[in-house]
XYZ file of C-alpha atoms in Angstrom:
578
model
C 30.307 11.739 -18.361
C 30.158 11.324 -21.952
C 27.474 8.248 -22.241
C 24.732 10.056 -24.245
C 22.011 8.357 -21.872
C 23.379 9.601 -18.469
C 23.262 12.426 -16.775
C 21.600 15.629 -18.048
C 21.605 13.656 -21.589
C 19.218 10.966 -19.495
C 15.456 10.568 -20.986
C 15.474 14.265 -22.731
C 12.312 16.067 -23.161
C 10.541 15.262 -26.586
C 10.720 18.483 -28.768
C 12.253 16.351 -31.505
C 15.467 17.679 -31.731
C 17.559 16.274 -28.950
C 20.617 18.393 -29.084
C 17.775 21.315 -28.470
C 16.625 19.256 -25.983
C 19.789 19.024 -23.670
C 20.718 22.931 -24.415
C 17.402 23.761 -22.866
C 17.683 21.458 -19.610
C 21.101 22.978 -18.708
C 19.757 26.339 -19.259
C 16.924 25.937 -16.976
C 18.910 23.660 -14.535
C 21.550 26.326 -14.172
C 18.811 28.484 -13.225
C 19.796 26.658 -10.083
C 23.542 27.936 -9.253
C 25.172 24.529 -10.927
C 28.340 24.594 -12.771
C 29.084 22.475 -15.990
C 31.769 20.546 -13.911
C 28.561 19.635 -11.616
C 26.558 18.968 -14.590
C 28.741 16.669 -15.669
C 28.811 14.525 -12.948
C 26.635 11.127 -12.189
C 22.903 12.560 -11.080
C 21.824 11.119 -7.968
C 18.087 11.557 -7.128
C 16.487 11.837 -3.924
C 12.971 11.124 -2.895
C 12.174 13.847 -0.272
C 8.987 12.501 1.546
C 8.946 15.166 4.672
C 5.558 16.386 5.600
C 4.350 18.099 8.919
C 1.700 15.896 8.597
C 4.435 12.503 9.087
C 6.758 12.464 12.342
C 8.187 9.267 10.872
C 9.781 11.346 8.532
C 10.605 14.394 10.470
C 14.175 13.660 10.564
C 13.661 13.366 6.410
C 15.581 17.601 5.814
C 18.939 15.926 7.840
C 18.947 12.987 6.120
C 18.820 14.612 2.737
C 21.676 16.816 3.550
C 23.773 13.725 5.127
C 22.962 11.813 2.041
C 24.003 14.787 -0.251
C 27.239 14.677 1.645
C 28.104 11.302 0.648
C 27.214 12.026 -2.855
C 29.363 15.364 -2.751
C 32.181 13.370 -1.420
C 32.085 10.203 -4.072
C 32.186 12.814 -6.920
C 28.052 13.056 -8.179
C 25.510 15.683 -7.849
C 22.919 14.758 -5.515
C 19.598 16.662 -6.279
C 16.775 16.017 -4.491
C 12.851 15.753 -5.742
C 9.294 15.229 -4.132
C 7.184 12.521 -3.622
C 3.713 11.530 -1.967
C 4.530 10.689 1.396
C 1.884 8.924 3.713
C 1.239 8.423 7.381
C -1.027 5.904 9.079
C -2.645 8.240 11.221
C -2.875 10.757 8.828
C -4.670 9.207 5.458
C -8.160 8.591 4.903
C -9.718 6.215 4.644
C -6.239 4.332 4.826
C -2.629 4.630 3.625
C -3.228 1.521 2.187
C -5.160 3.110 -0.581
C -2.835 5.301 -1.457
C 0.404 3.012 -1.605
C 0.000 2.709 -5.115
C -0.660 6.217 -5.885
C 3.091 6.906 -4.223
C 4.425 4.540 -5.933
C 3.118 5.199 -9.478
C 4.664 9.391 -8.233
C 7.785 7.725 -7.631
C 8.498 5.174 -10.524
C 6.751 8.290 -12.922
C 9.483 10.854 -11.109
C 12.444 8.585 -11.312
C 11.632 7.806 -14.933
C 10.773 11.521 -15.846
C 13.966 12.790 -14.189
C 17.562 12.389 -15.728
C 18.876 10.494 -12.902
C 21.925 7.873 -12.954
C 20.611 6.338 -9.438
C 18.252 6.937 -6.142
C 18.243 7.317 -2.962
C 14.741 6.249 -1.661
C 14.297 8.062 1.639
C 10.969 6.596 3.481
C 10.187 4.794 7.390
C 6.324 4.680 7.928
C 4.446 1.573 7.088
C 3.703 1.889 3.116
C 6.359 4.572 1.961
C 8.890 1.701 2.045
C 7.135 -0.659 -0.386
C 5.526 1.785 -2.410
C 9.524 3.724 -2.895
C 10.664 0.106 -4.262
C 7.660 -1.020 -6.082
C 7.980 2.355 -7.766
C 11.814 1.691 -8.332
C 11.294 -2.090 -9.221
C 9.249 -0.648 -12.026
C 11.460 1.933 -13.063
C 14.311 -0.081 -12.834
C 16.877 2.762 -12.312
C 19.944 1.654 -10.281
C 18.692 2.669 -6.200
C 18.851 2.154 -2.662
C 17.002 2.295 -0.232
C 17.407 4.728 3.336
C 15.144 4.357 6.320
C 14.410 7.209 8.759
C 15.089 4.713 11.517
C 12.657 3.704 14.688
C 11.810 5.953 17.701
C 12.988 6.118 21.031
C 11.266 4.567 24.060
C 9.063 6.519 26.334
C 8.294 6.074 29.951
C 5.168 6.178 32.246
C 5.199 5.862 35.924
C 8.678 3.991 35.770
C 6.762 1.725 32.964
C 8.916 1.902 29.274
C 6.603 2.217 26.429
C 6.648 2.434 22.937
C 4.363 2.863 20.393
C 2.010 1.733 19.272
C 1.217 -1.674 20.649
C 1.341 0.049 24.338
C -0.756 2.701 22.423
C -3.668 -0.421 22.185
C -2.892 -1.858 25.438
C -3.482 0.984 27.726
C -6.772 1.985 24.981
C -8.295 -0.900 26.234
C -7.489 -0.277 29.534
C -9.442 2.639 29.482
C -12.083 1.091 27.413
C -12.675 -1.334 30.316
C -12.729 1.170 33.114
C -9.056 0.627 34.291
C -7.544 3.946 34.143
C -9.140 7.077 33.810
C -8.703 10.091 31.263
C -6.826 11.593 32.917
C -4.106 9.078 32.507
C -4.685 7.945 29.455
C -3.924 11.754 27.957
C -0.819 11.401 30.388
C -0.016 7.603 28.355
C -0.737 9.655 25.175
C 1.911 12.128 25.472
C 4.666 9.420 26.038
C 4.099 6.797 23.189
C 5.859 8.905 20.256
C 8.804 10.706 22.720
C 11.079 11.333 19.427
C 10.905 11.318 15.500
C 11.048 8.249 14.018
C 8.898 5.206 13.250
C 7.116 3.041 15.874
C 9.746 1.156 17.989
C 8.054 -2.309 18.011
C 8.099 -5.101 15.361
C 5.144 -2.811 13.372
C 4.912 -2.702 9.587
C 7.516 0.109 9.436
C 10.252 -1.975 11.983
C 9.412 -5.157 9.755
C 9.806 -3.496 6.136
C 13.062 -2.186 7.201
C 14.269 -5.508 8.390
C 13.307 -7.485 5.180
C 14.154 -4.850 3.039
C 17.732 -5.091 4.573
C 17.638 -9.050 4.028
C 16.051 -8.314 0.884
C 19.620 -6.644 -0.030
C 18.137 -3.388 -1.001
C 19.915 -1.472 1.967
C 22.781 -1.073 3.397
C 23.891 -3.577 6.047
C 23.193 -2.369 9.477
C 20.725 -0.040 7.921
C 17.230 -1.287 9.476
C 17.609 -0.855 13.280
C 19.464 2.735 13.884
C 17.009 4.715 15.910
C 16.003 7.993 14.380
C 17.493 10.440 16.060
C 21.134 9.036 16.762
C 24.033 10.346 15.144
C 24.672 6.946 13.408
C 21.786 7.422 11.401
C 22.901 10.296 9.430
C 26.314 8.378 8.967
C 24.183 6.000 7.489
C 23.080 8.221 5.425
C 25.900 9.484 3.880
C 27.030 6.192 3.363
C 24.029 5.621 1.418
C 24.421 8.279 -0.647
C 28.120 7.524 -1.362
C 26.699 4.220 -2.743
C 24.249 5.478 -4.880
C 27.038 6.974 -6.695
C 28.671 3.702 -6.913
C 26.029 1.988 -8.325
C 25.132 4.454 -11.397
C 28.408 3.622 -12.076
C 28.051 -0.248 -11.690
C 24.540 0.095 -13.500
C 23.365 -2.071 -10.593
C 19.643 -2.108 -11.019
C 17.098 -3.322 -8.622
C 16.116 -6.529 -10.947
C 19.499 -7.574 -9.915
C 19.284 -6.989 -6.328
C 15.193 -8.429 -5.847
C 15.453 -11.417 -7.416
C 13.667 -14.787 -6.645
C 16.221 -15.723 -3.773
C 16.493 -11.979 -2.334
C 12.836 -12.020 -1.673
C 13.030 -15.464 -0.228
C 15.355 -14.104 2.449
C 12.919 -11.435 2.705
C 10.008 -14.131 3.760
C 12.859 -16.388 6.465
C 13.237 -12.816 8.345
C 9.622 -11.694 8.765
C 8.879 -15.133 10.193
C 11.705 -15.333 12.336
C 11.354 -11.087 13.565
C 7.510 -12.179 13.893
C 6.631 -9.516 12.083
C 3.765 -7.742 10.521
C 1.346 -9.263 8.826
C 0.814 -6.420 6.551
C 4.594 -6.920 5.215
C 2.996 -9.987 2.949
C 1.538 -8.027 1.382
C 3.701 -5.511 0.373
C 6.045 -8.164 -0.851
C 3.894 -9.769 -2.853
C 3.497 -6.282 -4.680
C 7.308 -5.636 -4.338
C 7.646 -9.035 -6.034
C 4.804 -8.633 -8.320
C 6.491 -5.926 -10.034
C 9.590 -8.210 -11.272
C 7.096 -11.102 -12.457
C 7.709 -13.030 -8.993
C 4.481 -14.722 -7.332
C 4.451 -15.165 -3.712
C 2.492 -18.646 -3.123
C 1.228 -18.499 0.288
C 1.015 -22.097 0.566
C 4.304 -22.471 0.059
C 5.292 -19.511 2.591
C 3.318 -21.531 5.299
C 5.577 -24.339 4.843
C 8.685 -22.430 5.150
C 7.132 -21.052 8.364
C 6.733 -24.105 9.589
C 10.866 -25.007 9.561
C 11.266 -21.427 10.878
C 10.890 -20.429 14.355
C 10.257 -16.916 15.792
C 13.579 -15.745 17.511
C 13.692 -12.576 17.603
C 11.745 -10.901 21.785
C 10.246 -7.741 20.477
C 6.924 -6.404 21.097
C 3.878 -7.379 20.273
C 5.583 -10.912 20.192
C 7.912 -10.033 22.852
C 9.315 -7.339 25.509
C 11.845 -5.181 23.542
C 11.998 -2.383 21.618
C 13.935 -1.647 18.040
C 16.500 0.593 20.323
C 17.594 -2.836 21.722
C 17.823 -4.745 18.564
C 19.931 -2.227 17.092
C 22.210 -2.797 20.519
C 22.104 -6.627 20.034
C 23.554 -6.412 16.330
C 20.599 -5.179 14.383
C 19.958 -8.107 11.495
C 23.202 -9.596 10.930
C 22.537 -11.567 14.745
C 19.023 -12.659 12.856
C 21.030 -13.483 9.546
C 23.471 -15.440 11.338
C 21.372 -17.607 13.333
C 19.077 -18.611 9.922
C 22.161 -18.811 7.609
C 21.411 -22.838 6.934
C 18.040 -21.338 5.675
C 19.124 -18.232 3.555
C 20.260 -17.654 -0.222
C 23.192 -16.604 0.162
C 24.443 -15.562 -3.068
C 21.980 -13.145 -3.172
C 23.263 -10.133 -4.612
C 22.965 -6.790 -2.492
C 23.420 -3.013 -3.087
C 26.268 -3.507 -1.191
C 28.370 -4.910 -3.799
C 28.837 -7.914 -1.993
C 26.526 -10.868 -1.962
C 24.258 -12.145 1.368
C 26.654 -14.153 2.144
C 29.556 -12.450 1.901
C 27.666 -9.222 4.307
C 27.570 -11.436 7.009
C 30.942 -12.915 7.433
C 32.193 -9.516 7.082
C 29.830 -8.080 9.960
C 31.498 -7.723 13.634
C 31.155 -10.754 15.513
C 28.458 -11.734 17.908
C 28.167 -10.772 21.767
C 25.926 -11.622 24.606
C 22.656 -10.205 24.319
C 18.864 -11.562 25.061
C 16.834 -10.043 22.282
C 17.832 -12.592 19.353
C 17.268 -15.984 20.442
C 19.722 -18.861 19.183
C 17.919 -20.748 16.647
C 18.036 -24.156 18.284
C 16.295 -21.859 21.529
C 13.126 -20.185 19.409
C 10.533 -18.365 21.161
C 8.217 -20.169 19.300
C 9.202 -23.105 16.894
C 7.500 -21.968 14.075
C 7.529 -18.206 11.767
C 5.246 -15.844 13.385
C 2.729 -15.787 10.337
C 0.114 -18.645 9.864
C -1.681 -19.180 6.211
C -5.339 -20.657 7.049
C -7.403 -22.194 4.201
C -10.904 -23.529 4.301
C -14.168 -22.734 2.892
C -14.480 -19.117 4.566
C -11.153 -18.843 2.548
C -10.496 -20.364 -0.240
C -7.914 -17.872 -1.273
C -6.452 -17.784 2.062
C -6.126 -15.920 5.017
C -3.311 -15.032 8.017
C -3.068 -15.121 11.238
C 0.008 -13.639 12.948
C 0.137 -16.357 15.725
C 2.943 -15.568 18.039
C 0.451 -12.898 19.272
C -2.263 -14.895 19.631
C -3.734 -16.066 22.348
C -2.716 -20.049 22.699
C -5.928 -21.106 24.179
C -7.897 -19.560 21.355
C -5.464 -21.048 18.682
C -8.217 -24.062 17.997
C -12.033 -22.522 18.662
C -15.549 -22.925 17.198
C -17.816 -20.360 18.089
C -20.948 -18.342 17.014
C -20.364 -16.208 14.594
C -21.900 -11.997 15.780
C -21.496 -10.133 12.258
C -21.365 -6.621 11.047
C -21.613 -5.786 8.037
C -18.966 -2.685 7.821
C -16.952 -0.626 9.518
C -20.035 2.047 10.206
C -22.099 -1.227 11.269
C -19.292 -2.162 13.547
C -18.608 1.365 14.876
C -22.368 1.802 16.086
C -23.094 -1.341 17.384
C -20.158 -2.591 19.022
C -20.472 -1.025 22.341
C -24.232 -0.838 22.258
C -25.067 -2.988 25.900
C -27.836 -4.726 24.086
C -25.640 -6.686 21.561
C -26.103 -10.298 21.864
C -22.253 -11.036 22.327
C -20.148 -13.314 24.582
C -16.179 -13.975 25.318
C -16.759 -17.177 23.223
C -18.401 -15.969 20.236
C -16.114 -14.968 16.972
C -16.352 -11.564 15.812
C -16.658 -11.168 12.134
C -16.339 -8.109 10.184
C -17.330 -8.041 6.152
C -16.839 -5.014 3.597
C -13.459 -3.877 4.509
C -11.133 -5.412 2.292
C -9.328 -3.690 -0.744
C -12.469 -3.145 -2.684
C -14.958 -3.233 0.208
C -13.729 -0.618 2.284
C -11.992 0.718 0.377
C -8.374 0.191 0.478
C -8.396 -2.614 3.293
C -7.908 -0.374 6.324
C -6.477 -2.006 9.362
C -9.553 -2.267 10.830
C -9.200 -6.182 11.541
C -8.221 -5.490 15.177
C -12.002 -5.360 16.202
C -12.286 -3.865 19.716
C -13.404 -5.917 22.307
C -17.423 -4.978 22.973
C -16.939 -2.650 25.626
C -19.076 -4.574 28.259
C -17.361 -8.088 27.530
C -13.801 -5.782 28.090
C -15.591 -4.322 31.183
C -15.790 -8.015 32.597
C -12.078 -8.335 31.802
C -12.076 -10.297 28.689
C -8.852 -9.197 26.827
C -9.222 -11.518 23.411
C -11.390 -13.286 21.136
C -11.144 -14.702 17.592
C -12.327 -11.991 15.145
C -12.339 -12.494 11.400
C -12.570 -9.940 8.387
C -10.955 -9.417 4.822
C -9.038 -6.471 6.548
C -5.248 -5.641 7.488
C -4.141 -5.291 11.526
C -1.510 -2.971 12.396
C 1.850 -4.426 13.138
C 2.180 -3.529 16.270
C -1.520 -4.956 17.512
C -2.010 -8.299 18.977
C -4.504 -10.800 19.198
C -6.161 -14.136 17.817
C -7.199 -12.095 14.798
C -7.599 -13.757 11.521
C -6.974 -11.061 8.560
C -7.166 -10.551 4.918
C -9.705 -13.023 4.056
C -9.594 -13.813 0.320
C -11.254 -13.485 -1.757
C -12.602 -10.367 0.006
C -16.739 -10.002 1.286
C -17.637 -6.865 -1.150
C -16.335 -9.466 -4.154
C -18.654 -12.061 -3.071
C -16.111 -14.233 -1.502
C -17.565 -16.349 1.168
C -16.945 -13.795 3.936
C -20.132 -12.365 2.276
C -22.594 -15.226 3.217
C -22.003 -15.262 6.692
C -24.480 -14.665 9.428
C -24.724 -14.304 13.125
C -25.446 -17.428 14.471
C -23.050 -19.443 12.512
C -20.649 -21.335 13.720
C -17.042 -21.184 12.189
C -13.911 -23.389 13.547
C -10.736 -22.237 13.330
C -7.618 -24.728 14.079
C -4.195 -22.617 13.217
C -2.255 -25.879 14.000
C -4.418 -27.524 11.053
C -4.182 -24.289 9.160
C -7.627 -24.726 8.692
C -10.849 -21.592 8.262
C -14.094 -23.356 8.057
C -17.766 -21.693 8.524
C -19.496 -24.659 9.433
C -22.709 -23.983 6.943
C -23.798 -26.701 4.617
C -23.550 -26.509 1.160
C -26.841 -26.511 0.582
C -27.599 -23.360 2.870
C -24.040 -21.535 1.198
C -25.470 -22.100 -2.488
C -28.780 -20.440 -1.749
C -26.940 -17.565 0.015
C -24.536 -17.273 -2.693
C -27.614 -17.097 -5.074
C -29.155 -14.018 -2.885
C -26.211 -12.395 -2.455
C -26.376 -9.070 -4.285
C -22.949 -6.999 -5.230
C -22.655 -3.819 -3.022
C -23.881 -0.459 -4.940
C -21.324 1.384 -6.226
C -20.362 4.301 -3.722
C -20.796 8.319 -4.945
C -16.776 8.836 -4.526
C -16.024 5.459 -6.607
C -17.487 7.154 -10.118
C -14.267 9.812 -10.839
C -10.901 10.408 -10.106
C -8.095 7.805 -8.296
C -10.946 6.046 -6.399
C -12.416 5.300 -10.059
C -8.827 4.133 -10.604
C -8.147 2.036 -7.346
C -11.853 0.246 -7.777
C -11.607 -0.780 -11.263
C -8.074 -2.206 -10.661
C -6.662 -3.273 -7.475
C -6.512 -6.773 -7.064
C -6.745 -9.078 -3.982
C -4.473 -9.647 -1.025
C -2.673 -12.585 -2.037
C -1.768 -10.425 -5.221
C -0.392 -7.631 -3.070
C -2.928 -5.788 -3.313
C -1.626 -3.498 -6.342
C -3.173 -2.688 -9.466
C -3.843 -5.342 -12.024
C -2.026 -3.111 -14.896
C 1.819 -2.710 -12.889
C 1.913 -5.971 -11.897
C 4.595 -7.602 -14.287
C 3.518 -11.000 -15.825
C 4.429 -13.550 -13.578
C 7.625 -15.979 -14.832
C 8.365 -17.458 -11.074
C 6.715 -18.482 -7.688
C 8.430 -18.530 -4.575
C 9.274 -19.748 -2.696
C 10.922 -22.926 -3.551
C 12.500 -26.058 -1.474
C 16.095 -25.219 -0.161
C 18.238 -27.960 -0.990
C 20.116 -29.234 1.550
């Protein structure tokens, strides 16, 4: 390559002489066994995101190598850097709080690095959005490569899959209905293989959109793990990213206003997780594209859930991937898709679908005039609890709890909640509302997904399996329940979440869309008047948390920091016209 700003002669060090510049990178990078022929080929970067801290990503060392394959074999030189990578289980407080740390590491690495393209490598719940809000920002021609879903266990002849059989058989045992001794026999079958969790979580639902979204390669969302396909997938990938440093196909031209509008139809219709707003608004954020929420209700309304995985459904991400994987979703919502949407691919939406195989029988994509629920999976509530919004992901919600007013039993955080919520002397019945304050982005911090309250331990002891609970906090994916999250503007802000005391009573009515804490106006004002801003924390004075508390912003805003957010030129989404 001759193009001064490719390759090795891509964003040179600044000594001020640039010829100095390049002779001392391909001193140093020959340090490394390459040849000049090598050097002069298109650089392909890789995010490496193993850890032995992340069995999502524990397949990451074969995937790099497949992917280098690829590159090897479409003539570039595939070199492969670090990143932050981030488990669930394995971050504290949350992952959530450090999304935006990985992907400041990865736009800052992409942009520091002399790289013609990427190949983003991530699976588990916020590497995927924080590799292409990193990338969106960076703007460097990439694509994006999945580690793929797990493989089902088994107990007692019963499949399971983690991790919404990880919650179902916890609250078993919290109620007295199996012992430990099978519970540490449940907990050594959930995770069977490497790979993300097999239900429609966070990480099943970012792949999926971030297929639609045209970011990946078709087929690309549903290959489990540890199959053979994947790495073909992989190389494939890699083979690409060659292809488009030569294109100079950038992500602004891939996630554009009608990409991420395909992105929304297929987390309604995969009922996915709820946390995947989110991370789209940020992903969109980045490109000066507002998600409005109202607006995403409405298209939820006109599109129906049709996809029968777990928590919605019965299957796993193993049998999607046997039913078709995405292009069986695609099909069945084409009258609702943009389908000139350009893809990493090459080809448009449009065109990636006809050229898919063609359908068979199968029972885990419904047709679309045969939904397993008529509307998207995600409800937007307004009201005067939240003004800014809030979701509910109602095709796992319980249907006789989907219009309730009850008493409101508060606590006040997440240590409140943790100490009192099994106490026997809580004042606390099936029909009250739960409501949990201070664990939104700010309050908490980071908005952990604590908004799956348990179930008071002597109301689940009496069998009671769900109740409405309310807080300014995320729910994992793969949890279930009549749980109203991200409440906006968030409790430690002052938003309304903040005046609310036991005793209340609050209505929710999902069909209405409607969040009301039934509190006069009179009684809110004089709260609002006594209400006192939390005291700044010891750990929020220095460092990243300094960072993350002066500038993240709300959920509807994706929850990203004020100062990478692009200025936003376009909301979504917009009437299709028909």
């Amino acid at each position: 390559m001759t193009d001064r700003k490719r390759g090795m002669r891509r964003g040179l060090t600044a000594y001020g002489d640039e010829e100095f510049s390049l002779f001392l990178r391909k001193a140093f990078i020959k340090a490394m066994g390459y040849s000049d022929d090598a050097l002069e080929r298109p650089i392909i970067g890789i995010t490496n995101t193993y850890s032995g801290f992340n069995a999502c990503h524990r397949t990451v060392p074969e995937l790099i190598e497949a992917v280098k394959r690829g590159v090897m074999l479409a003539g570039g030189l595939p070199v492969e850097f670090p990143t932050i990578t981030l488990h669930e289980s394995f971050a504290h407080p949350t992952s959530m709080y450090l999304r935006n740390l990985m992907a400041i590491d990865t736009e800052e690495m992409i942009r520091a690095q002399p790289v013609d393209a990427v190949v983003l490598i991530g699976g588990c719940d916020k590497t995927v959005p924080a590799l292409l809000m990193g990338a969106a920002s960076a703007n460097v021609p990439a694509i994006m490569l999945v580690t793929g879903p797990m493989l089902t266990g088994d107990h007692r002849g019963e499949r399971l899959g983690a991790c919404t059989d990880c919650r179902r058989f916890w609250a078993r045992y919290r109620a007295g209905e199996i012992d430990e001794r099978e519970i540490n026999a449940v907990n050594a079958k959930l995770a069977p293989s490497a790979g993300t969790c097999m239900v429609m979580g966070t990480a099943s639902t970012m792949a999926l959109v971030t297929e639609a979204l045209g970011m990946m390669l078709p087929g690309g969302a549903c290959i489990p793990a540890v199959m053979s396909e994947r790495l073909r997938n992989a190389e494939a990938t890699g083979a690409r990213a060659v292809a488009l440093a030569k294109e100079r196909l950038t992500p602004d031209q891939i996630m554009t206003p009608d990409a991420f509008e395909n992105s929304l139809r297929v987390l309604l219709a995969i009922g996915g997780s709820t946390n995947a707003i989110v991370h789209l608004a940020a992903m969109a954020g980045r490109l000066g594209i507002e998600i409005d929420l109202g607006g995403f209700d409405r298209m939820g309304r006109e599109t129906p859930v049709l996809v029968d995985l777990k928590p919605t459904g019965q299957h796993y991400m193993e049998d999607l991937e046997k039913a078709g994987g995405l292009t069986v979703i695609l099909r069945e919502l084409k009258p609702l898709l943009r389908l000139k949407a350009l893809t990493v691919s090459g080809r448009t939406l449009g065109e990636n679908i006809s050229a898919a195989p063609p359908a068979w029988k199968q029972d885990v994509v419904r047709p679309f005039k045969n939904p397993i629920f008529k509307e998207g999976g995600v409800a937007v509530l307004r009201g005067n609890l939240a003004p800014g919004g809030a979701i509910i992901k109602q095709s796992a919600a319980s249907s006789k709890l989907m219009r309730h007013t009850g008493r409101a039993v508060v606590f006040e955080s997440l240590e409140d909640m943790a100490k009192r919520i099994d106490d026997p002397r809580l004042d606390v019945n099936a029909d009250d509302i739960l409501v949990l304050k201070s664990a939104g982005p700010k309050g908490a911090p980071g908005m952990p997904e604590a908004g799956y309250i348990p179930i008071p331990k002597k109301l689940a002891q009496k069998g009671v399996k769900d109740m409405v609970r309310i807080s300014d906090a995320r729910m994992s994916g793969t949890a279930f329940g009549s749980i109203v999250l991200h409440v906006t503007p968030e409790s430690a802000i002052g938003g309304p979440l903040a005046l609310v005391k036991t005793g209340d009573r609050i209505r929710l009515d999902v069909p209405a869309r409607k969040l009301e804490l039934l509190v006069s106006e009179a009684e809110l004002a004089k709260r609002r008047k006594a209400w006192k801003k939390p005291r700044p924390r010891k750990e929020d004075a220095r460092g990243y948390r300094k960072l993350f508390m002066a500038s993240v912003q709300q959920a509807d805003r994706g929850c990203d920091f004020d100062f990478l957010a692009a200025k936003v030129t376009i909301r979504i989404p917009r009437a299709i016209k028909r």
